[in-house]
Every structure is written in C-alpha cells, then in structure tokens.
Amino acid sequence: MAGASLAVTRALSASAGAVSRRRRGSPFLLRGCYSKMAYSVGGDGCGKVTRVLFCGPYFPASTNYTKEYLQDYPFIEVEEVGLEQVPDVIQNYHICVVKNRRIDSEIIAKATQMKIIMQYGVGLEGVDVNAATEHKIKVARIPGSMTGNALSCAEMAIYLTLGVLRKQLKNLFGRKEMDTAVRQRDLGTPTGETIFGKTILILGFGAIGVEIAKRLRPFGVKIIATKRNWSPGTLPCDVDGLVDKKGGPEDMYEFAGEADIVITCLLLTDETVGIVDHKFLSAMKKGSSLVNIARGRLLDYKAVFDNLKSGHLGGLGIDVAWMEPFDPEDPILKLSNVIITPHVAGVTEYSYRTMAKVCTFSP
C-alpha cells in the first residue's frame, strides 16, 4: 500500500475538500511545535493531551515508528485500536489515522472531538470526505513522491513483473515452479521470459508510474502510458525520455492491445472501480501479463478469474486484492499463474522511517 503518516503534507480544505499545499509550521508536523497542536486540538493547553488513533493492527510499522519518534512528547498519545472497536472509541480521539479501516458517515458522526482524519495511503477512498466536511473535520494525506512510498511501490511492480515472466509461479501442487525444480534436484527449468524487448503499459502515470518508468527504462523495454492530463504542471519531472507513447483514458483499450505487460497504478475512484474488466482484458494480447500494485478493486474479479483460467491472461502479479486481508481460499489464489504479496509494496524500512521523520523532524 502506498503509505502515509501523521504528517499533513497535503490537507484537504474542510470546506471545499480540495487538496492544498502543506503549510510550513503546521503544529503537528514540525519539531518544537507539538505543544501548539496539543493546544489546538486538545483544548486550552492546560495539561490537555492530543490523542491519536491508529485503526487496526495491520501495517504495524506505521504505528511503531510513529510512537518511536514521538516518545519524547508525552502530551501526544498514540494508540492502536482493533478495527471493530473503532466506532466505539473514536469519540475519545483528536486525530485518526485510517490505514485500511473505512471511516464512513456513521463513524464520523461519533467523532465529536476529531480535528483531522488521515488516510493511511495515497488515496482517500477510505474516508467519507463529504461527511467529514459537514462535521468540520479536515481530511489529509501525504504524497508518496516525497516519502519513498512511490519508489518502493515501483520496485515491487518490477519484482512482480519479473516474477511472472521468470515463472516464480505455483504449479498444480501449490508450489512455485522454481521451488519445485530445486526440491526435485532439477536444473535448467522452468524456462522463463526476459523483460527485454517487451512493451509495458503503465495504466495511470502518476508518482508511482513515473518511478516505474525510470526503473524500467534500462531494461530495454517500450513504455506506453495513460494519464488524464499530461500538462507539465501535473508531472514531477520531464517524462519525454521516459515514455515512448502517451495517451489518455480513451486510449487504454488500444494500448492494451499493444502491451505484453500491463501495470495498474490508478487511484481508486467511482470511475475506476472495475476498470480492468472483460472488455479491457479481451483487448490485451493472448498470454500477456497483468500486475497490480494500486488497489484491488480496480480489477473486475470475475473478468480476471475467467481470463486467467482460459489462459488468455498469461500471468497475474498482485500486491492488493479485492478483499483484505486476503482470503487464502480465494479461487484466484489457487490458480497456477498467479503471484501475490500481502500489500507490502510501499512497506519498506526506507519509506516508513522517512514518513515518520517527516512527521517529527521537518524543519
């Protein structure tokens, strides 16, 4: 998952719900200013404590590193609560870090002391922004491009791509083909494919897409990509040398027919839920591969299952699933041409510690 932390580097305006730039000196962001935030969200500053709620036990490094960097600030309490308990205790907290707990209108209505809700990730689909706005609660996130999250996700996308091409897949007995060869004392099998010479479609060319393209270029691939808006102000760098062919959402089916590998990097919105459907998969080359390191529900489950089973889709590498935590009995996970990792694309020592340091040590 593309992780975030308590640093409010881009906050949504409570009135408009639009992302704004990080304000220098934001009290909970910067070293030496924590007491100001304690005053602002905890009351009049007379011994008041700012209470921060982390929702659920998943992605434990997020909670652990935040506690570590805040251990010298006794007026800020960081607590982790089970997912099912959140609705019963949320009224006791001033800041909520969502992680993978959906914070809907009913929960928000109970958050009577809440000042900030943070989506623990790069998307805001975990928070009912309209309900938060109505209750004068700000909603915030931290962009992955400044924390190492985007590059961590990019590395995982390439890992999964190479894994699919080199047959790091399960056989009929549930073992990875390479593991089976080792166990059987075999050599020179399985026969994999190179990434060299392949055409790769990056579906959604945001911060993660840019980092993927940077790392793919030396492999000798052709990179094609879709993005809603290619104007220079929407990109972190000059991409002319990174992308061989650019298009918009309307070009995704044409591009799918050209690609050997499709990597999805889209945000999950009402428009993109199930966007990788039967129509899109049918447009892909027979035997091509699909990698998803964004959100599970970008993929239409039945369409992906049917195309994997028929062999039209040659391989699937996913770090995210339709329902999380993953169901080990999910029929897709039992197919022999699937690799899955447990939502760890953005979970690296570098990215998580960088996020924690942004929280506590920004100048």
Coordinates of C-alpha atoms in Angstrom, one line a residue:
M1 CA 0.0 0.0 0.0
A2 CA 1.2 3.4 -0.6
G3 CA 1.7 4.6 3.0
A4 CA 1.3 7.8 4.7
S5 CA 1.9 9.1 8.2
L6 CA 0.8 11.7 10.6
A7 CA 2.5 14.4 8.6
V8 CA -0.2 16.5 7.0
T9 CA 1.7 17.5 3.9
R10 CA -1.3 18.0 1.7
A11 CA -4.5 18.7 3.6
L12 CA -8.0 18.8 2.2
S13 CA -9.8 22.1 2.9
A14 CA -12.6 21.3 5.2
S15 CA -15.0 23.5 3.3
A16 CA -14.0 22.5 -0.2
G17 CA -12.5 19.1 0.2
A18 CA -9.7 20.1 -2.2
V19 CA -6.0 19.2 -1.7
S20 CA -3.9 22.1 -0.6
R21 CA -0.2 22.6 -0.2
R22 CA 1.5 21.7 3.1
R23 CA 1.6 24.8 5.4
R24 CA 5.0 25.4 6.9
G25 CA 4.8 25.5 10.7
S26 CA 1.8 23.2 10.8
P27 CA 1.9 22.4 14.6
F28 CA 1.7 18.6 14.4
L29 CA 4.2 18.4 11.6
L30 CA 7.2 20.2 12.9
R31 CA 9.7 19.6 15.7
G32 CA 9.3 22.1 18.5
C33 CA 5.7 22.9 17.6
Y34 CA 3.9 19.8 19.1
S35 CA 2.5 21.8 22.1
K36 CA 0.8 24.1 19.7
M37 CA -1.1 21.2 18.1
A38 CA -1.9 19.9 21.6
Y39 CA -3.4 23.2 22.4
S40 CA -5.3 23.5 19.1
V41 CA -6.8 20.0 19.0
G42 CA -6.8 19.1 22.7
G43 CA -8.2 22.2 24.3
D44 CA -6.8 25.2 26.1
G45 CA -3.3 23.7 26.5
C46 CA -3.6 23.3 30.3
G47 CA -2.4 19.8 30.6
K48 CA -4.5 18.6 27.7
V49 CA -3.3 15.6 25.7
T50 CA -3.7 15.1 22.0
R51 CA -4.8 11.6 21.3
V52 CA -4.0 9.9 18.0
L53 CA -5.9 6.8 16.9
F54 CA -4.4 4.2 14.6
C55 CA -7.1 2.0 13.2
G56 CA -6.4 -1.7 13.3
P57 CA -3.3 -3.9 13.7
Y58 CA -2.3 -4.1 10.0
F59 CA 0.8 -2.2 8.7
P60 CA 2.3 -2.3 12.3
A61 CA 5.5 -0.4 11.3
S62 CA 3.3 2.7 10.8
T63 CA 2.3 2.8 14.5
N64 CA 5.6 1.6 15.8
Y65 CA 7.7 4.2 14.0
T66 CA 5.3 7.0 14.9
K67 CA 5.4 6.0 18.6
E68 CA 9.2 5.8 18.4
Y69 CA 9.6 9.3 17.0
L70 CA 7.1 10.8 19.4
Q71 CA 8.3 9.2 22.6
D72 CA 9.7 12.5 23.9
Y73 CA 6.4 14.2 23.6
P74 CA 4.2 13.0 26.5
F75 CA 1.3 15.3 25.6
I76 CA 0.7 13.3 22.4
E77 CA -0.6 9.8 22.9
V78 CA -0.6 7.3 20.0
E79 CA -2.8 4.3 20.4
E80 CA -3.8 1.4 18.2
V81 CA -7.3 0.0 18.3
G82 CA -8.8 -3.0 16.6
L83 CA -10.9 -2.4 13.5
E84 CA -14.1 -3.4 15.1
Q85 CA -13.6 -1.2 18.1
V86 CA -13.1 2.0 16.2
P87 CA -16.8 3.1 16.2
D88 CA -17.0 2.6 20.0
V89 CA -14.0 4.7 20.9
I90 CA -13.5 7.3 18.1
Q91 CA -15.1 10.0 20.2
N92 CA -12.1 9.9 22.5
Y93 CA -9.6 11.0 19.9
H94 CA -8.5 14.1 18.1
I95 CA -6.6 12.6 15.1
C96 CA -7.4 9.4 13.3
V97 CA -5.0 7.5 11.1
V98 CA -7.3 5.3 8.9
K99 CA -4.9 2.7 7.5
N100 CA -7.4 0.2 5.9
R101 CA -10.5 1.0 8.1
R102 CA -13.3 2.6 6.2
I103 CA -14.4 5.7 8.1
D104 CA -17.9 6.4 6.9
S105 CA -20.5 8.9 7.8
E106 CA -21.8 7.0 10.8
I107 CA -18.4 6.7 12.4
I108 CA -17.6 10.4 11.6
A109 CA -20.8 11.5 13.4
K110 CA -19.5 9.9 16.6
A111 CA -16.1 11.6 16.3
T112 CA -17.1 14.6 18.4
Q113 CA -13.5 15.7 19.2
M114 CA -11.9 14.9 15.9
K115 CA -10.0 17.5 14.1
I116 CA -8.1 15.6 11.4
I117 CA -8.7 12.2 9.7
M118 CA -5.8 10.8 7.7
Q119 CA -6.0 8.2 5.0
Y120 CA -3.1 5.9 5.6
G121 CA -2.2 5.6 1.9
V122 CA -2.0 7.7 -1.2
G123 CA -5.8 7.5 -1.9
L124 CA -8.7 8.9 0.0
E125 CA -11.2 6.2 -0.7
G126 CA -11.1 5.1 3.0
V127 CA -12.7 8.3 4.2
D128 CA -16.1 9.8 3.5
V129 CA -14.8 13.3 2.7
N130 CA -18.2 14.9 2.4
A131 CA -19.3 13.7 5.8
A132 CA -16.0 14.9 7.3
T133 CA -16.5 18.3 5.7
E134 CA -20.0 18.6 7.2
H135 CA -18.6 17.9 10.6
K136 CA -15.8 20.4 10.1
I137 CA -13.1 17.7 10.2
K138 CA -10.1 18.1 7.9
V139 CA -9.0 15.1 5.8
A140 CA -5.4 14.8 4.9
R141 CA -2.8 12.6 3.1
I142 CA 0.9 12.6 2.3
P143 CA 2.0 12.2 -1.3
G144 CA 4.1 9.1 -1.9
S145 CA 6.6 11.0 -4.1
M146 CA 8.2 12.7 -1.1
T147 CA 8.5 9.7 1.3
G148 CA 9.9 6.9 -0.7
N149 CA 6.5 5.3 -1.0
A150 CA 6.3 5.7 -4.8
L151 CA 9.7 4.3 -5.4
S152 CA 9.0 1.4 -3.1
C153 CA 5.8 0.6 -4.9
A154 CA 7.7 0.9 -8.2
E155 CA 10.3 -1.7 -7.1
M156 CA 7.5 -4.1 -6.1
A157 CA 5.9 -3.6 -9.5
I158 CA 9.1 -4.7 -11.2
Y159 CA 9.6 -7.5 -8.8
L160 CA 6.1 -8.9 -9.6
T161 CA 6.7 -8.4 -13.3
L162 CA 9.9 -10.3 -13.3
G163 CA 8.4 -13.0 -11.1
V164 CA 5.6 -13.6 -13.6
L165 CA 8.0 -13.6 -16.5
R166 CA 10.5 -15.9 -14.8
K167 CA 7.8 -18.4 -13.7
Q168 CA 8.0 -17.7 -10.0
L169 CA 4.5 -19.2 -10.1
K170 CA 2.7 -22.1 -8.5
N171 CA 2.4 -25.4 -10.1
L172 CA -0.6 -27.8 -9.8
F173 CA 0.7 -28.9 -6.4
G174 CA 0.7 -25.4 -4.9
R175 CA 4.5 -25.0 -5.1
K176 CA 6.3 -22.3 -7.1
E177 CA 7.8 -23.8 -10.2
M178 CA 11.3 -22.8 -9.3
D179 CA 10.9 -24.3 -5.8
T180 CA 9.7 -27.5 -7.3
A181 CA 12.8 -27.7 -9.6
V182 CA 15.0 -27.2 -6.5
R183 CA 13.2 -29.8 -4.5
Q184 CA 13.4 -32.3 -7.4
R185 CA 17.1 -31.5 -7.8
D186 CA 16.4 -30.4 -11.4
L187 CA 18.4 -27.9 -13.4
G188 CA 17.5 -25.5 -16.3
T189 CA 13.8 -25.4 -15.7
P190 CA 11.4 -23.6 -15.8
T191 CA 12.1 -21.7 -19.0
G192 CA 11.2 -18.0 -18.4
E193 CA 10.9 -14.9 -20.5
T194 CA 13.0 -11.8 -20.5
I195 CA 11.6 -8.4 -19.9
F196 CA 13.9 -7.1 -22.6
G197 CA 12.0 -6.1 -25.7
K198 CA 8.6 -6.1 -24.1
T199 CA 6.0 -3.4 -24.4
I200 CA 4.8 -2.3 -21.0
L201 CA 1.6 -0.3 -20.4
I202 CA 1.5 1.8 -17.3
L203 CA -2.1 2.5 -16.6
G204 CA -2.2 5.7 -14.6
F205 CA 1.0 7.7 -14.9
G206 CA 1.2 9.4 -11.5
A207 CA 4.0 9.4 -9.0
I208 CA 4.3 5.6 -8.9
G209 CA 4.0 5.4 -12.7
V210 CA 6.9 7.8 -13.1
E211 CA 9.1 5.8 -10.7
I212 CA 8.2 2.6 -12.5
A213 CA 9.2 4.1 -15.9
K214 CA 12.5 5.4 -14.5
R215 CA 13.4 1.9 -13.4
L216 CA 12.1 0.1 -16.4
R217 CA 14.0 2.2 -19.0
P218 CA 17.4 0.4 -18.5
F219 CA 15.7 -3.0 -19.2
G220 CA 15.3 -2.1 -22.9
V221 CA 11.5 -2.0 -22.9
K222 CA 9.0 0.1 -24.8
I223 CA 6.9 2.1 -22.3
I224 CA 3.4 3.3 -23.1
A225 CA 1.2 5.1 -20.6
T226 CA -2.1 6.6 -20.0
K227 CA -2.8 9.7 -17.9
R228 CA -5.8 12.0 -17.8
N229 CA -3.7 15.2 -18.1
W230 CA -0.2 15.3 -19.5
S231 CA 0.4 19.0 -18.9
P232 CA 3.9 19.8 -17.4
G233 CA 2.4 21.1 -14.1
T234 CA 0.9 17.6 -13.3
L235 CA 4.2 15.8 -13.5
P236 CA 7.2 15.7 -11.1
C237 CA 9.7 15.7 -14.0
D238 CA 10.2 15.8 -17.7
V239 CA 8.8 12.5 -19.0
D240 CA 9.6 12.8 -22.7
G241 CA 12.6 10.4 -22.2
L242 CA 10.6 8.0 -20.1
V243 CA 7.5 7.3 -22.2
D244 CA 7.5 6.2 -25.8
K245 CA 3.8 6.7 -26.3
K246 CA 1.4 8.8 -24.3
G247 CA -2.4 8.6 -24.2
G248 CA -5.5 9.4 -22.2
P249 CA -8.1 7.1 -20.7
E250 CA -9.8 6.9 -24.1
D251 CA -6.6 5.1 -25.4
M252 CA -6.5 2.4 -22.8
Y253 CA -8.0 -0.3 -25.0
E254 CA -5.8 0.4 -28.0
F255 CA -2.7 0.5 -25.7
A256 CA -3.8 -2.8 -24.1
G257 CA -3.6 -4.5 -27.5
E258 CA 0.0 -3.4 -27.8
A259 CA 1.2 -4.3 -24.4
D260 CA 2.9 -7.5 -23.2
I261 CA 2.6 -6.4 -19.6
V262 CA 0.0 -4.1 -18.0
I263 CA 0.9 -2.4 -14.7
T264 CA -2.1 -0.7 -13.0
C265 CA -1.2 2.4 -10.9
L266 CA -4.6 4.2 -10.9
L267 CA -6.3 5.8 -7.9
L268 CA -9.5 4.0 -6.9
T269 CA -12.5 6.2 -7.6
D270 CA -16.1 5.7 -8.6
E271 CA -14.9 5.9 -12.3
T272 CA -12.0 3.4 -11.9
V273 CA -13.7 0.6 -9.9
G274 CA -13.6 -2.5 -12.1
I275 CA -11.9 -0.6 -14.9
V276 CA -9.8 -3.7 -15.8
D277 CA -12.9 -5.6 -17.0
H278 CA -13.7 -8.2 -19.7
K279 CA -13.5 -5.5 -22.4
F280 CA -10.1 -4.4 -21.3
L281 CA -8.7 -7.9 -20.8
S282 CA -10.1 -9.1 -24.1
A283 CA -8.2 -6.2 -25.8
M284 CA -4.9 -7.4 -24.3
K285 CA -2.7 -9.8 -26.2
K286 CA -3.3 -13.5 -25.5
G287 CA -0.7 -14.7 -23.0
S288 CA 0.1 -11.2 -21.8
S289 CA 0.5 -10.4 -18.1
L290 CA -1.1 -8.1 -15.6
V291 CA 0.4 -6.5 -12.5
N292 CA -1.5 -4.5 -9.9
I293 CA 0.2 -2.6 -7.0
A294 CA -2.5 0.1 -6.6
R295 CA -6.0 -1.1 -5.3
G296 CA -7.6 -4.5 -5.7
R297 CA -11.0 -3.3 -6.8
L298 CA -9.5 -1.7 -10.0
L299 CA -9.7 -5.3 -11.3
D300 CA -13.1 -6.9 -12.1
Y301 CA -12.8 -10.2 -10.2
K302 CA -14.8 -12.4 -12.5
A303 CA -13.2 -11.0 -15.6
V304 CA -9.7 -11.6 -14.2
F305 CA -10.6 -15.1 -13.0
D306 CA -12.1 -16.1 -16.3
N307 CA -9.2 -14.8 -18.4
L308 CA -6.6 -16.5 -16.1
K309 CA -8.4 -19.8 -16.3
S310 CA -8.8 -19.7 -20.0
G311 CA -5.1 -18.8 -20.5
H312 CA -5.9 -15.5 -22.3
L313 CA -4.2 -13.8 -19.4
G314 CA -0.9 -15.4 -19.1
G315 CA 0.0 -14.3 -15.6
L316 CA -1.1 -12.1 -12.7
G317 CA 1.1 -10.4 -10.1
I318 CA -0.8 -8.6 -7.3
D319 CA 0.1 -6.9 -4.1
V320 CA -3.5 -5.9 -3.4
A321 CA -6.7 -7.9 -3.5
W322 CA -10.5 -7.4 -3.8
M323 CA -11.0 -8.0 -0.1
E324 CA -8.3 -7.5 2.5
P325 CA -6.9 -9.2 4.4
F326 CA -6.6 -11.8 1.7
D327 CA -8.7 -15.0 1.8
P328 CA -6.2 -17.8 1.4
E329 CA -9.1 -19.9 -0.1
D330 CA -9.8 -17.3 -2.8
P331 CA -10.1 -19.3 -6.1
I332 CA -7.8 -16.9 -7.9
L333 CA -5.0 -17.5 -5.5
K334 CA -5.2 -21.3 -6.3
L335 CA -4.5 -20.7 -10.0
S336 CA -1.0 -21.7 -11.1
N337 CA -0.3 -18.4 -13.0
V338 CA -0.7 -16.0 -10.0
I339 CA 1.8 -14.3 -7.7
I340 CA 0.5 -12.4 -4.6
T341 CA 2.3 -10.4 -2.0
P342 CA 0.5 -9.2 1.2
H343 CA 0.0 -5.5 0.5
V344 CA 3.7 -4.6 1.1
A345 CA 4.6 -2.6 -2.0
G346 CA 5.0 0.6 0.0
V347 CA 6.1 -1.0 3.2
T348 CA 9.9 -0.6 3.3
E349 CA 12.2 0.5 6.0
Y350 CA 13.1 3.5 3.9
S351 CA 9.6 4.7 3.2
Y352 CA 8.1 4.1 6.6
R353 CA 11.0 5.7 8.5
T354 CA 11.1 8.6 6.1
M355 CA 7.4 9.2 6.7
A356 CA 7.9 9.1 10.5
K357 CA 10.8 11.5 10.2
V358 CA 8.7 13.9 8.0
C359 CA 6.2 13.8 10.9
T360 CA 8.6 14.7 13.6
F361 CA 11.7 16.3 12.2
S362 CA 10.7 18.6 9.3
P363 CA 12.5 22.0 9.6

